Amino acid sequence: MVAPSKKGKKTIESINARLALVMKSGKYVLGYRQTLKALRQGKAKLVIIGNNTPQLRKSEIEYYAMLAKTGVHHYNGNNIELGTACGKYYRVGTLAITDPGDSDIIRSMPSTGEQEKTPAQS
């Protein structure tokens, strides 16, 4: 019982560390409208969505991401926690990473997202 929560906490910390590195050295857009704009233009490399984002909004972003062949990661925290992980003092529901900078977040995220979805789909 203790081991899974420890592992979950470890992955959240690593996601937050990678996100902080993107905020420092990469390029990103925060918010729903800017994320959709980045997806339409084909600039987004990875989209991160908070877990309390409305379902309609979430599915719309996923649809645009599927068309743009962009990875989507469902962040384990709500929009307040996602904003804090980005180093902001406000809520962030969705964000799109356009240039990861020094971070390896693009390589690490889509693979974890696919692994999470696979058991539910089969």
Short mmCIF file of C-alpha atoms in Angstrom, two decimals, residues 5 11 16 19 22 24 27 30 44 47 50 56 65 68 80-81 83 85 87 95 98 100 104 109 112 115-116:
data_model
loop_
_atom_site.label_atom_id
_atom_site.label_comp_id
_atom_site.label_asym_id
_atom_site.label_seq_id
_atom_site.Cartn_x
_atom_site.Cartn_y
_atom_site.Cartn_z
CA SER A 5 1.86 6.19 -3.23
CA THR A 11 6.57 10.81 -10.60
CA ASN A 16 7.15 19.25 -11.52
CA LEU A 19 8.01 21.57 -15.79
CA VAL A 22 10.71 24.21 -19.16
CA LYS A 24 13.10 28.50 -16.99
CA LYS A 27 8.90 28.29 -24.44
CA LEU A 30 -0.57 29.05 -20.64
CA ALA A 44 2.68 22.71 -29.58
CA VAL A 47 -0.11 19.67 -23.90
CA GLY A 50 -5.18 19.82 -15.08
CA LEU A 56 -15.93 19.28 -22.90
CA ALA A 65 -3.92 17.36 -30.20
CA ALA A 68 -1.79 17.86 -34.65
CA ILE A 80 -4.14 25.52 -8.72
CA GLU A 81 -1.43 22.86 -8.30
CA GLY A 83 -0.13 26.83 -11.69
CA ALA A 85 4.18 23.74 -10.55
CA GLY A 87 5.92 28.79 -10.74
CA LEU A 95 -0.59 24.67 -20.99
CA THR A 98 6.24 24.82 -27.77
CA PRO A 100 11.16 22.27 -24.16
CA ASP A 104 13.48 16.11 -21.52
CA MET A 109 5.58 12.53 -20.94
CA THR A 112 3.77 7.79 -19.54
CA GLN A 115 0.92 3.64 -20.51
CA GLU A 116 -1.81 5.10 -18.32
#
